[in-house]
mmCIF file of N, CA and C in Angstrom:
data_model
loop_
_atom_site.group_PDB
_atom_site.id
_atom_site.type_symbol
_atom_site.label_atom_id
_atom_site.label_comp_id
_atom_site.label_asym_id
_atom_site.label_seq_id
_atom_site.Cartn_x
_atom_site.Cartn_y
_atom_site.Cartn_z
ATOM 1 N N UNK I 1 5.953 11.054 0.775
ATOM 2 C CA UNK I 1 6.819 11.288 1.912
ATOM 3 C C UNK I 1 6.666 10.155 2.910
ATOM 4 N N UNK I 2 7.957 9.496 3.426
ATOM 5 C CA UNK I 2 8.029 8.617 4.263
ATOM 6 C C UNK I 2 7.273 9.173 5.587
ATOM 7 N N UNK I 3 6.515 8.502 6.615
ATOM 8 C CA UNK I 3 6.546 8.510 8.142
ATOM 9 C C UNK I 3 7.471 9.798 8.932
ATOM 10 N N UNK I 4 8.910 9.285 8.867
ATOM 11 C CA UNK I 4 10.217 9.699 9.356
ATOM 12 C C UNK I 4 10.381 11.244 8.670
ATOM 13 N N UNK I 5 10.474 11.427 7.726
ATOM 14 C CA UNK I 5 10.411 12.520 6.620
ATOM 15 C C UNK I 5 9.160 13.956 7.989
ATOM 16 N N UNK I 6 7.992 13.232 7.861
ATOM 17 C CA UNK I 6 6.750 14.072 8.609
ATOM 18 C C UNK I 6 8.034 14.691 10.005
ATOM 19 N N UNK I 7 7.871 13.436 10.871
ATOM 20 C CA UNK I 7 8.488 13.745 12.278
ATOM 21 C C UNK I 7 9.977 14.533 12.074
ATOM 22 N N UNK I 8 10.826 14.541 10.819
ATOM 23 C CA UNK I 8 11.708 15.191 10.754
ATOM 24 C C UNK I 8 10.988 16.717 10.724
ATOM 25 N N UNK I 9 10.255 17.172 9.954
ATOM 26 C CA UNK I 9 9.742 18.139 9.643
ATOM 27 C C UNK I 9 9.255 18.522 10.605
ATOM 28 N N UNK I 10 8.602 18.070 11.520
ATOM 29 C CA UNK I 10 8.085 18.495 12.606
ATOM 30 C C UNK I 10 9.070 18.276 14.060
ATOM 31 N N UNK I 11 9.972 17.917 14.008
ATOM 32 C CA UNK I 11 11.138 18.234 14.955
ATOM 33 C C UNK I 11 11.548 19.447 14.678
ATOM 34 N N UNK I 12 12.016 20.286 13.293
ATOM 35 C CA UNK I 12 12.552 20.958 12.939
ATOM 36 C C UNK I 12 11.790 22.078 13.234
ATOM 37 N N UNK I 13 11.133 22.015 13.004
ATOM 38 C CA UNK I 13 9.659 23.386 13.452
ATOM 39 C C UNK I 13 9.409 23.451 14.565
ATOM 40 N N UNK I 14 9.782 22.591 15.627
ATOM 41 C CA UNK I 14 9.303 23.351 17.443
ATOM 42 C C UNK I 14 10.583 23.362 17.418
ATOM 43 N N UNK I 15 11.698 23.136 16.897
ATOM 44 C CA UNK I 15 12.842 23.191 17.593
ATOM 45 C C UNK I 15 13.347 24.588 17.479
ATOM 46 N N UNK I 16 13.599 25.225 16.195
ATOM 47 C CA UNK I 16 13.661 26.416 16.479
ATOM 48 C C UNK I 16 12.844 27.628 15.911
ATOM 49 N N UNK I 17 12.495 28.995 16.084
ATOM 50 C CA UNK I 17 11.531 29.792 15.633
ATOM 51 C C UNK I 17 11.598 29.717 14.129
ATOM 52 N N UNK I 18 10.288 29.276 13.098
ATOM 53 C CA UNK I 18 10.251 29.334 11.860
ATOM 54 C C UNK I 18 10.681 30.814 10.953
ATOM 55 N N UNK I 19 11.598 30.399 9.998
ATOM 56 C CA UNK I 19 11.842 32.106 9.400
ATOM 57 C C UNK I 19 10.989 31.504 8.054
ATOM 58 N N UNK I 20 10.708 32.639 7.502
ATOM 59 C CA UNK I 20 9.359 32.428 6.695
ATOM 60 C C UNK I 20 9.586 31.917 5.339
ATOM 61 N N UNK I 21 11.024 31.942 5.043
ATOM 62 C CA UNK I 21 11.906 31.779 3.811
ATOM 63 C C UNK I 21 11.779 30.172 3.713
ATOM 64 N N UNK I 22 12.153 29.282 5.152
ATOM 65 C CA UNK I 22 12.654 28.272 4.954
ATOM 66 C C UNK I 22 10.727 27.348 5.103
ATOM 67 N N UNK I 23 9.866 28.462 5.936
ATOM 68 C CA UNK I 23 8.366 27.873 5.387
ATOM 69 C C UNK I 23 8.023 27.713 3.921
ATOM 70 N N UNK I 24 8.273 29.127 3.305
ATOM 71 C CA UNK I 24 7.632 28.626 1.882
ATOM 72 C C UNK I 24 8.547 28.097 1.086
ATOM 73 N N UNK I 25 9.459 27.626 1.442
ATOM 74 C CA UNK I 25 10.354 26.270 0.748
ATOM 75 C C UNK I 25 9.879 25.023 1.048
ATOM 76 N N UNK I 26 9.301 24.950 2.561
ATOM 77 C CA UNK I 26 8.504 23.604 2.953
ATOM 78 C C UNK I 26 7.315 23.309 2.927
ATOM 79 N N UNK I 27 6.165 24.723 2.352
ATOM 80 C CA UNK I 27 5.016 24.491 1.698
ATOM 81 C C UNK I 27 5.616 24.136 0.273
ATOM 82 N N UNK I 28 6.236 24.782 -0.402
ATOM 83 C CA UNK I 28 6.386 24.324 -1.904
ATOM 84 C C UNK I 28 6.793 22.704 -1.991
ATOM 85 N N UNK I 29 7.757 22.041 -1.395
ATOM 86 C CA UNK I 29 7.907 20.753 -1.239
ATOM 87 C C UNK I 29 6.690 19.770 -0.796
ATOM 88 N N UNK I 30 6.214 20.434 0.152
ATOM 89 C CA UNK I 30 4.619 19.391 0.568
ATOM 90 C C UNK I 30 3.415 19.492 -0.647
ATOM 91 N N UNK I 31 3.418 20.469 -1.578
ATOM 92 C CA UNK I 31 2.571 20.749 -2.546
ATOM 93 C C UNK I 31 3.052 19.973 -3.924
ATOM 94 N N UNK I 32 4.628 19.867 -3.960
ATOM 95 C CA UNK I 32 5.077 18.851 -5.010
ATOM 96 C C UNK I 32 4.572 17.493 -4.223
ATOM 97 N N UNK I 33 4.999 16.563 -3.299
ATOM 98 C CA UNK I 33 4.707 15.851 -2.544
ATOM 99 C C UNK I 33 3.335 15.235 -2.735
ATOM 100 N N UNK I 34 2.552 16.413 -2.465
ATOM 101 C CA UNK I 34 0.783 15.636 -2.688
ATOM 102 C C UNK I 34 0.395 15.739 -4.010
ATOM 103 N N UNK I 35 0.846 16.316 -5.049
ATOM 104 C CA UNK I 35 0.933 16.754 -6.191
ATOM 105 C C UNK I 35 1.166 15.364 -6.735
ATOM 106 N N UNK I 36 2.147 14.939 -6.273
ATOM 107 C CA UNK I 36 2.776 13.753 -6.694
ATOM 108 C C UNK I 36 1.988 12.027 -6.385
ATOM 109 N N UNK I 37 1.362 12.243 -5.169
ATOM 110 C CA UNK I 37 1.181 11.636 -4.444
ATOM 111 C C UNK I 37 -0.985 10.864 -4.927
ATOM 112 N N UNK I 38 -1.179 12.388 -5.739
ATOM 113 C CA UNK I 38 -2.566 12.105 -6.583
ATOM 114 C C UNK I 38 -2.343 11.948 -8.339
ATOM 115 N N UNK I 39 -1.540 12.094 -8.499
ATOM 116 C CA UNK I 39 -0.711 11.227 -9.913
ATOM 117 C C UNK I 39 -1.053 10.071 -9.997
ATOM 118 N N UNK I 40 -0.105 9.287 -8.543
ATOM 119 C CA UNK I 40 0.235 8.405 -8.403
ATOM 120 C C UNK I 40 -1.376 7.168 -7.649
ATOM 121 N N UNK I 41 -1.977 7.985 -6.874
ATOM 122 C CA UNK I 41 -3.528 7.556 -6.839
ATOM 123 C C UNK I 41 -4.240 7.174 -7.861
ATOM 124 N N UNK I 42 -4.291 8.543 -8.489
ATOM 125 C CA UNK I 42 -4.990 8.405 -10.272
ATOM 126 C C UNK I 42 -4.669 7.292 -10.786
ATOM 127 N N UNK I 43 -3.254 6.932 -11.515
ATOM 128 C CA UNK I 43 -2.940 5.624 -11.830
ATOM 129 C C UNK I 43 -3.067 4.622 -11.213
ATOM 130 N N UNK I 44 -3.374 4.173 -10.170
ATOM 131 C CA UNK I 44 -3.469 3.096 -9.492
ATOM 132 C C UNK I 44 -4.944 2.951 -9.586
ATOM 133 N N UNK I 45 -5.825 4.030 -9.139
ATOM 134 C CA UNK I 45 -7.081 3.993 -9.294
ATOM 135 C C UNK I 45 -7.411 3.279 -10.635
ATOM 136 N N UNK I 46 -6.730 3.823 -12.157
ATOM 137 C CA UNK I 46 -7.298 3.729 -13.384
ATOM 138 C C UNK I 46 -6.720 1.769 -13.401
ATOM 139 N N UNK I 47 -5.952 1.642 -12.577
ATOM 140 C CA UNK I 47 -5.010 -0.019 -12.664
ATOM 141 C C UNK I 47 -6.285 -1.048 -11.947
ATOM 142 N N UNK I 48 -7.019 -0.602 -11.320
ATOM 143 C CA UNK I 48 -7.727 -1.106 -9.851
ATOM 144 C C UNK I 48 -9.471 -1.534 -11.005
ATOM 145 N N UNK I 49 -9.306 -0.477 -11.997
ATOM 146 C CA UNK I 49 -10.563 -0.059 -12.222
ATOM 147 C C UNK I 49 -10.307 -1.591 -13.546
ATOM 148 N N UNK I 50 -9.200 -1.639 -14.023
ATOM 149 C CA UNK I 50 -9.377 -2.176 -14.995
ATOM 150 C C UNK I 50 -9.104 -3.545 -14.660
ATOM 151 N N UNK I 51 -8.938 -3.917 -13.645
ATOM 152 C CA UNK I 51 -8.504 -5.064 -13.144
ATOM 153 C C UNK I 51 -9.848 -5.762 -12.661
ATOM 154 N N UNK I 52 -10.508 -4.711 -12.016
ATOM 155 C CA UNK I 52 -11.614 -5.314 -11.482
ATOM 156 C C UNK I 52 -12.700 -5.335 -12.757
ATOM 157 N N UNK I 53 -13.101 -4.945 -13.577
ATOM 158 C CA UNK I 53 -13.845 -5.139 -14.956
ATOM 159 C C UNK I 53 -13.270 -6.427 -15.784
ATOM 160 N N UNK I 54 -12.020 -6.493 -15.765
ATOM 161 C CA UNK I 54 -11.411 -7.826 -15.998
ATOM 162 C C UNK I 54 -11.932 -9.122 -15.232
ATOM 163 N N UNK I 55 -12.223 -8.678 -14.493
ATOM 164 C CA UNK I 55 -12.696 -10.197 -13.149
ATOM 165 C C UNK I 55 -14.243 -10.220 -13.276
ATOM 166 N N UNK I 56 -14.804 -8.611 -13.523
ATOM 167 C CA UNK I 56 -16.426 -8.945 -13.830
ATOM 168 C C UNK I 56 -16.835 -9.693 -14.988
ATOM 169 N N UNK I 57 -15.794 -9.095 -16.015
ATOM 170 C CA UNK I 57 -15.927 -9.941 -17.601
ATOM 171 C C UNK I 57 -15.934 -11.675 -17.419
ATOM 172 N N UNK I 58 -14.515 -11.811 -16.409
ATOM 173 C CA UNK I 58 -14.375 -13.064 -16.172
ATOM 174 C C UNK I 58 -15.595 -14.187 -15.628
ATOM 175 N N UNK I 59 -16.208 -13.566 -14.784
ATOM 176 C CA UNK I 59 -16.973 -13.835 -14.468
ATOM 177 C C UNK I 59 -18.331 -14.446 -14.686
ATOM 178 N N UNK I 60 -18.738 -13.043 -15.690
ATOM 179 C CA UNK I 60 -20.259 -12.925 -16.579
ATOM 180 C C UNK I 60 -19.838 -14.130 -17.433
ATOM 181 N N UNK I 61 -18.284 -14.156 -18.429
ATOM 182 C CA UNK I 61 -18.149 -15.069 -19.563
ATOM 183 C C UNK I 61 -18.398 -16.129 -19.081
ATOM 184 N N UNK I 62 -17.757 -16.632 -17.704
ATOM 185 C CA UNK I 62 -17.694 -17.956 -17.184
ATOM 186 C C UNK I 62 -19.583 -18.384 -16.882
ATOM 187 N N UNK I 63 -20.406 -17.439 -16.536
ATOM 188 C CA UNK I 63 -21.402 -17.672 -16.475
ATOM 189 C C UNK I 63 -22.452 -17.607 -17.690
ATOM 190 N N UNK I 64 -21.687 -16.920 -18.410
ATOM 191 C CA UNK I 64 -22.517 -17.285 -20.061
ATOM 192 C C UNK I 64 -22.275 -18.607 -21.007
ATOM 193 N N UNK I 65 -21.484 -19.352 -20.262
ATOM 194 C CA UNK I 65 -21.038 -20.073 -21.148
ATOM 195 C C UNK I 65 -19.778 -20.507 -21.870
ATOM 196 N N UNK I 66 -19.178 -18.706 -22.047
ATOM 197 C CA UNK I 66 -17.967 -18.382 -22.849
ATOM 198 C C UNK I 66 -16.658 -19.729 -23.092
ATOM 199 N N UNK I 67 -16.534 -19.860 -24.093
ATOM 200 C CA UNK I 67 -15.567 -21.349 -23.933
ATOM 201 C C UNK I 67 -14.217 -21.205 -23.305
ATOM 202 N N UNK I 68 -13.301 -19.827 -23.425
ATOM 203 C CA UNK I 68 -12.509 -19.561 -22.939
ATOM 204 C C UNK I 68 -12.845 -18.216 -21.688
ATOM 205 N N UNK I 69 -13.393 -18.140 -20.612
ATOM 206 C CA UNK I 69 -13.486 -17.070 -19.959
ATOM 207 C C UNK I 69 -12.562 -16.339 -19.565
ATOM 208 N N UNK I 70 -11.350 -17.507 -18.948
ATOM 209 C CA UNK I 70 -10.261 -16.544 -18.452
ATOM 210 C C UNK I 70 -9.699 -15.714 -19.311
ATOM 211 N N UNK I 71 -10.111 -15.392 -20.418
ATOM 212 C CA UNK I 71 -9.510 -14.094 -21.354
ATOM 213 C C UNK I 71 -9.415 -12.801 -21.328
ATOM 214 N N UNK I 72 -10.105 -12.468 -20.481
ATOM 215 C CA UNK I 72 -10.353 -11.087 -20.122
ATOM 216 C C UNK I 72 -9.142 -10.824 -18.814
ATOM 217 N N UNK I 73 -9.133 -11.462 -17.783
ATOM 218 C CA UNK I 73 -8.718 -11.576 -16.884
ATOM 219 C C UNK I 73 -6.829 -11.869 -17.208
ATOM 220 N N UNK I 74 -6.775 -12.883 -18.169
ATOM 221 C CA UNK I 74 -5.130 -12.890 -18.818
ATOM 222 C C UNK I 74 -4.874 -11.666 -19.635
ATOM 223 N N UNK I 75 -5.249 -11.238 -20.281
ATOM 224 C CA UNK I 75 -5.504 -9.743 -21.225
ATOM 225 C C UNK I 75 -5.070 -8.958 -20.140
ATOM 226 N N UNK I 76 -5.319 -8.822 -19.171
ATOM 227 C CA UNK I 76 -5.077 -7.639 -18.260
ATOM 228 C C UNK I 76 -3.647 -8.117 -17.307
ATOM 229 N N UNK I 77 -3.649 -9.230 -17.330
ATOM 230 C CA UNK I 77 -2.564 -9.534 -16.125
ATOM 231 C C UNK I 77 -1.736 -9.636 -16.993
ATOM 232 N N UNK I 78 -1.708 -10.155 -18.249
ATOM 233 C CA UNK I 78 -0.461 -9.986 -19.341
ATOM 234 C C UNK I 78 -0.122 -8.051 -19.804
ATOM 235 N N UNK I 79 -0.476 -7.669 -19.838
ATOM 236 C CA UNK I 79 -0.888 -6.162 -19.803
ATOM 237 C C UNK I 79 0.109 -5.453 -19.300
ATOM 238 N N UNK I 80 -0.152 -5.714 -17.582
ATOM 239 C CA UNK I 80 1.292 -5.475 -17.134
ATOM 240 C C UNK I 80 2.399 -6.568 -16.639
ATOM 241 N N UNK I 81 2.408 -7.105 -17.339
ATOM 242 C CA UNK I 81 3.241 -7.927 -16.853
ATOM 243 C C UNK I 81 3.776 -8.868 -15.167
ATOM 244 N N UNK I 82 2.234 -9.298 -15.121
ATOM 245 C CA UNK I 82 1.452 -9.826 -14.370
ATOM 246 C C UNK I 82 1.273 -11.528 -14.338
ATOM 247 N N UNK I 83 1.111 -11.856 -15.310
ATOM 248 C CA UNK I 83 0.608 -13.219 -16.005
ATOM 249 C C UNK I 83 1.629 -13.799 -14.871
ATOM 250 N N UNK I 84 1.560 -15.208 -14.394
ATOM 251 C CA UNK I 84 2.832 -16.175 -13.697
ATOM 252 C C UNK I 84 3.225 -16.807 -14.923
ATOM 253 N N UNK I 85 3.823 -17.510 -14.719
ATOM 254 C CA UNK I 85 4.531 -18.541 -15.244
ATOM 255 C C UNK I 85 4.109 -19.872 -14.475
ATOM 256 N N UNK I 86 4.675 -21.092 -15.166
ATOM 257 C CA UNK I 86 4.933 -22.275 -13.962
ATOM 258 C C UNK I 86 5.375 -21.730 -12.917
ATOM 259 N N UNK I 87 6.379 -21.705 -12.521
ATOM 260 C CA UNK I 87 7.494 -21.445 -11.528
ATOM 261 C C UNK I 87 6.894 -20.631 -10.271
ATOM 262 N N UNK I 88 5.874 -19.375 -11.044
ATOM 263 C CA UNK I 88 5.722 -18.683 -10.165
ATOM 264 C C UNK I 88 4.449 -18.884 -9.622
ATOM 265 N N UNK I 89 3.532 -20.586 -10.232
ATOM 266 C CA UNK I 89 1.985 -20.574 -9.638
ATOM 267 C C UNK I 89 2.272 -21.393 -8.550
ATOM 268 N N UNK I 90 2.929 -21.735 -8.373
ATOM 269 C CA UNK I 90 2.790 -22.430 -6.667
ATOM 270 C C UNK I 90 2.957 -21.784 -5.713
ATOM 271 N N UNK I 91 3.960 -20.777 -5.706
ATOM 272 C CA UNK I 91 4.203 -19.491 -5.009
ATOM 273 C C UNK I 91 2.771 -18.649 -4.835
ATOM 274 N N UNK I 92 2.388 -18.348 -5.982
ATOM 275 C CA UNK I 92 1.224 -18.048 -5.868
ATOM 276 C C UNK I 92 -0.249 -18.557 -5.095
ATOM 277 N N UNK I 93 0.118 -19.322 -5.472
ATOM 278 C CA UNK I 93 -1.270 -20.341 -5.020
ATOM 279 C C UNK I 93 -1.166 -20.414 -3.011
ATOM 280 N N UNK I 94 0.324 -20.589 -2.750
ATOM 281 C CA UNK I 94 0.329 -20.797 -1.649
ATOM 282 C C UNK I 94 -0.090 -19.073 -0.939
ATOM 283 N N UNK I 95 0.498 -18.310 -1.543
ATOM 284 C CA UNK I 95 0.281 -16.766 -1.120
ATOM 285 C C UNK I 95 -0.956 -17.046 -0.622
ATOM 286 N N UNK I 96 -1.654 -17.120 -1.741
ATOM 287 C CA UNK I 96 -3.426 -17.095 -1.549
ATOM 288 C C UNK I 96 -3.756 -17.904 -0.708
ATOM 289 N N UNK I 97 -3.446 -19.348 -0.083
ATOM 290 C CA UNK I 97 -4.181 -19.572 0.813
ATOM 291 C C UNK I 97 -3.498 -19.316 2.141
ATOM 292 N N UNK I 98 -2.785 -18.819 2.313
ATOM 293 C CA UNK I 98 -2.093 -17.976 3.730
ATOM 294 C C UNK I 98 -2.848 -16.974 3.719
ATOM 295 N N UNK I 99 -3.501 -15.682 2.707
ATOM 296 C CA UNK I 99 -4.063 -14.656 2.802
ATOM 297 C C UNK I 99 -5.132 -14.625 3.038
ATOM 298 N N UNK I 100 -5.791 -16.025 2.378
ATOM 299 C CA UNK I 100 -7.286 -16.789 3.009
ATOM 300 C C UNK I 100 -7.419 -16.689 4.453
ATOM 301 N N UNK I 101 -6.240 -17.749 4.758
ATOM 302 C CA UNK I 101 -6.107 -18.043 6.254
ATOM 303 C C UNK I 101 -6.353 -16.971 7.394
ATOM 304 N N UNK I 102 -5.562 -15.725 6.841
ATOM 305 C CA UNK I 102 -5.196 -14.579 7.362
ATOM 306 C C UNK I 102 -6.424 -14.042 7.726
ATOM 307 N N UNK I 103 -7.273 -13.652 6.685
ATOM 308 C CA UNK I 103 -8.552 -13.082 6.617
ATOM 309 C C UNK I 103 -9.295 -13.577 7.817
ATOM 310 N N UNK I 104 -9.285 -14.915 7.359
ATOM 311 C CA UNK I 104 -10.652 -15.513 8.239
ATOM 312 C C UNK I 104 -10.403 -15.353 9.790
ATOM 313 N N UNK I 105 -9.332 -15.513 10.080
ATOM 314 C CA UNK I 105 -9.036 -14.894 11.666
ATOM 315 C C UNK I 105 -8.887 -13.463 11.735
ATOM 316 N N UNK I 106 -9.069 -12.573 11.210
ATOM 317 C CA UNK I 106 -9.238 -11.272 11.051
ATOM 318 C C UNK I 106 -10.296 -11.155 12.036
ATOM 319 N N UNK I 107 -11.656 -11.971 11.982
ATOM 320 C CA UNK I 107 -12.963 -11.903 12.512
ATOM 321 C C UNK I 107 -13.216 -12.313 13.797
ATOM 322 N N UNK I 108 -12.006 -13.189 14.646
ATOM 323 C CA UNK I 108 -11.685 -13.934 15.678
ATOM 324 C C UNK I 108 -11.384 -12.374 16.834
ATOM 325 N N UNK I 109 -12.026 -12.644 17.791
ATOM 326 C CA UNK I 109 -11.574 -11.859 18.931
ATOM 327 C C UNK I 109 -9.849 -12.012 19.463
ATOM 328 N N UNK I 110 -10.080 -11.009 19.943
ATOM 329 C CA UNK I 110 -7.947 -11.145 20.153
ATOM 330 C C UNK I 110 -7.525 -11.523 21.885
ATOM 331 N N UNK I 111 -6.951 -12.164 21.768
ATOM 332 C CA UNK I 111 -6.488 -12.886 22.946
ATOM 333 C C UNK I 111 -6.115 -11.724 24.239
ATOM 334 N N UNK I 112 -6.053 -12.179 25.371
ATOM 335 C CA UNK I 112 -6.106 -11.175 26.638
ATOM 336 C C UNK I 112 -4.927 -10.396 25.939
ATOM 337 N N UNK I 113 -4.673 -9.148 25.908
ATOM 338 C CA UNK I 113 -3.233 -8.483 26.111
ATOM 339 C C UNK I 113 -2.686 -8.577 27.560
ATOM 340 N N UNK I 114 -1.146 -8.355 27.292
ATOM 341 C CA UNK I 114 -0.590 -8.001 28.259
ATOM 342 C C UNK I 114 0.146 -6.614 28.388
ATOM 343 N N UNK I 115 0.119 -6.313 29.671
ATOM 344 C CA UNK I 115 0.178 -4.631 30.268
ATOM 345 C C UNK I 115 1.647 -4.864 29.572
ATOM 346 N N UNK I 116 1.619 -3.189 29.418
ATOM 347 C CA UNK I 116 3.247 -2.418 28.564
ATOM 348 C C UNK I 116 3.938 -2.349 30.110
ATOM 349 N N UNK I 117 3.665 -2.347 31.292
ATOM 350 C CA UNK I 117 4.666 -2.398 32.206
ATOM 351 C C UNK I 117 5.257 -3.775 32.731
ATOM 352 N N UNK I 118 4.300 -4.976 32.206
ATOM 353 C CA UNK I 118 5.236 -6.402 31.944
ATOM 354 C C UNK I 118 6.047 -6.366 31.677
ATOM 355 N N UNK I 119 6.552 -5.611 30.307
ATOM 356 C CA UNK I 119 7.469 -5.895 28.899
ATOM 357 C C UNK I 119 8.293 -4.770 29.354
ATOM 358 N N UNK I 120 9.922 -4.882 28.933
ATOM 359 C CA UNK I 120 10.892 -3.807 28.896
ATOM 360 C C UNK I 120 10.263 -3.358 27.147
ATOM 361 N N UNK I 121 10.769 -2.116 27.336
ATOM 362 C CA UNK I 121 10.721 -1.215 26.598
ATOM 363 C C UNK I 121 10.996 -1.881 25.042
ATOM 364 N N UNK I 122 10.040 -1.675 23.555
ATOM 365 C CA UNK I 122 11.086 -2.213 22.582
ATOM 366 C C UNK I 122 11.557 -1.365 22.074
ATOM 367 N N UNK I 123 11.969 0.043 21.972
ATOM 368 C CA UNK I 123 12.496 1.262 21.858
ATOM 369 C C UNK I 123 12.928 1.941 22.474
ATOM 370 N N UNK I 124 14.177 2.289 22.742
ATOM 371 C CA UNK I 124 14.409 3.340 23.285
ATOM 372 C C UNK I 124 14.421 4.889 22.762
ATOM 373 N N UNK I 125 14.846 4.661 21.255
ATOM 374 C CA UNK I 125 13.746 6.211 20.466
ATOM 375 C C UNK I 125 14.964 6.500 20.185
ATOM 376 N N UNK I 126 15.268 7.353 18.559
ATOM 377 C CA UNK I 126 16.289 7.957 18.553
ATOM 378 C C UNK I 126 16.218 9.620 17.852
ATOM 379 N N UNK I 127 16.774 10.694 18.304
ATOM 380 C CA UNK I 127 16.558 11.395 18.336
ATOM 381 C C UNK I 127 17.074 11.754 16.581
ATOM 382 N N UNK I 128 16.312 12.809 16.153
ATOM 383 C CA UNK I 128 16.327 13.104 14.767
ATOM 384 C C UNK I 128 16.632 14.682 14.318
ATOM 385 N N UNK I 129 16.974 14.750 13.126
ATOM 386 C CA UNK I 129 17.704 16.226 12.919
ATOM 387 C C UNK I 129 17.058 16.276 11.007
ATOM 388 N N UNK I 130 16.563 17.502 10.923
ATOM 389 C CA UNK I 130 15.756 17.728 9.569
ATOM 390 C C UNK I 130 17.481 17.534 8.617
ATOM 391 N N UNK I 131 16.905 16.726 7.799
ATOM 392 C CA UNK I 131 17.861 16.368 6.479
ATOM 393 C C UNK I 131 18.005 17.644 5.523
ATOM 394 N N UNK I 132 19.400 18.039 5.294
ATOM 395 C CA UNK I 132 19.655 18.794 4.204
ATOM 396 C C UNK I 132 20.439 20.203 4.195
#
C-alpha cells in the first residue's frame, strides 16, 4: 500500500462513524496487503542472501588464488538478468562513484537550517476522498 492509500483510509474513518461491514472489508484488505507485502520480503530476502554469498565466494576465490574469481559473482548477476553489457558499464561505473560520493558526505554535519517561517509554504495540501 502506497503512503496516500494509509491517509485515504484514515480520512475516511474520522470522517464519518465506522459501520462494521465496511471495517471488516478494510481489515480483510490490510491482511491481503501485509500478506502480500511478506511474500514479497521473503523473496527479496532469499535475492539479498544469494547475492551477498556470491560476493563472499568472490572474494575468498580472489583471495585463494582462484584464476577466474569473478564467477560466482557473474553466475548470480547473469541469474537475473543483471550482468551489464558494454553500453551499460559506464553508466554503471559512474552510478557507483556518485553513490561513493554520496555516502561519504552522509558523515559531514549539515549546514545551519533555515526557519520554515523564512520560506512560503511548499504545499498548500490537497484534500482527499477514500477511493472506490
Amino acid at each position: 500500500m502506497m503512503r496516500s492509500e494509509f491517509d485515504d483510509i484514515r480520512a475516511h474513518i474520522t470522517a464519518e462513524p465506522p459501520r462494521p461491514s465496511e471495517l471488516l472489508e478494510l481489515a480483510h484488505s490490510l491482511l491481503d496487503d501485509l500478506e502480500q507485502l511478506r511474500t514479497r520480503e521473503a523473496i527479496l530476502r532469499s535475492h539479498y542472501l544469494a547475492l551477498l554469498t556470491a560476493a563472499r565466494a568472490t572474494v575468498a576465490a580472489d583471495g585463494a588464488g582462484h584464476p577466474v574469481p569473478l564467477t560466482f559473482l557473474q553466475h548470480e548477476l547473469a541469474e537475473h538478468g543483471q550482468l551489464p553489457d558494454g553500453e551499460q558499464a559506464q553508466r554503471i561505473l559512474s552510478d557507483a562513484v556518485a553513490a561513493q560520493s554520496m555516502l561519504a558526505h552522509l558523515d559531514e554535519p549539515a549546514g545551519p537550517r533555515r526557519s520554515r517561517a523564512a520560506r512560503s509554504p511548499l504545499c498548500g495540501g490537497v484534500s482527499r476522498s477514500l477511493r472506490g
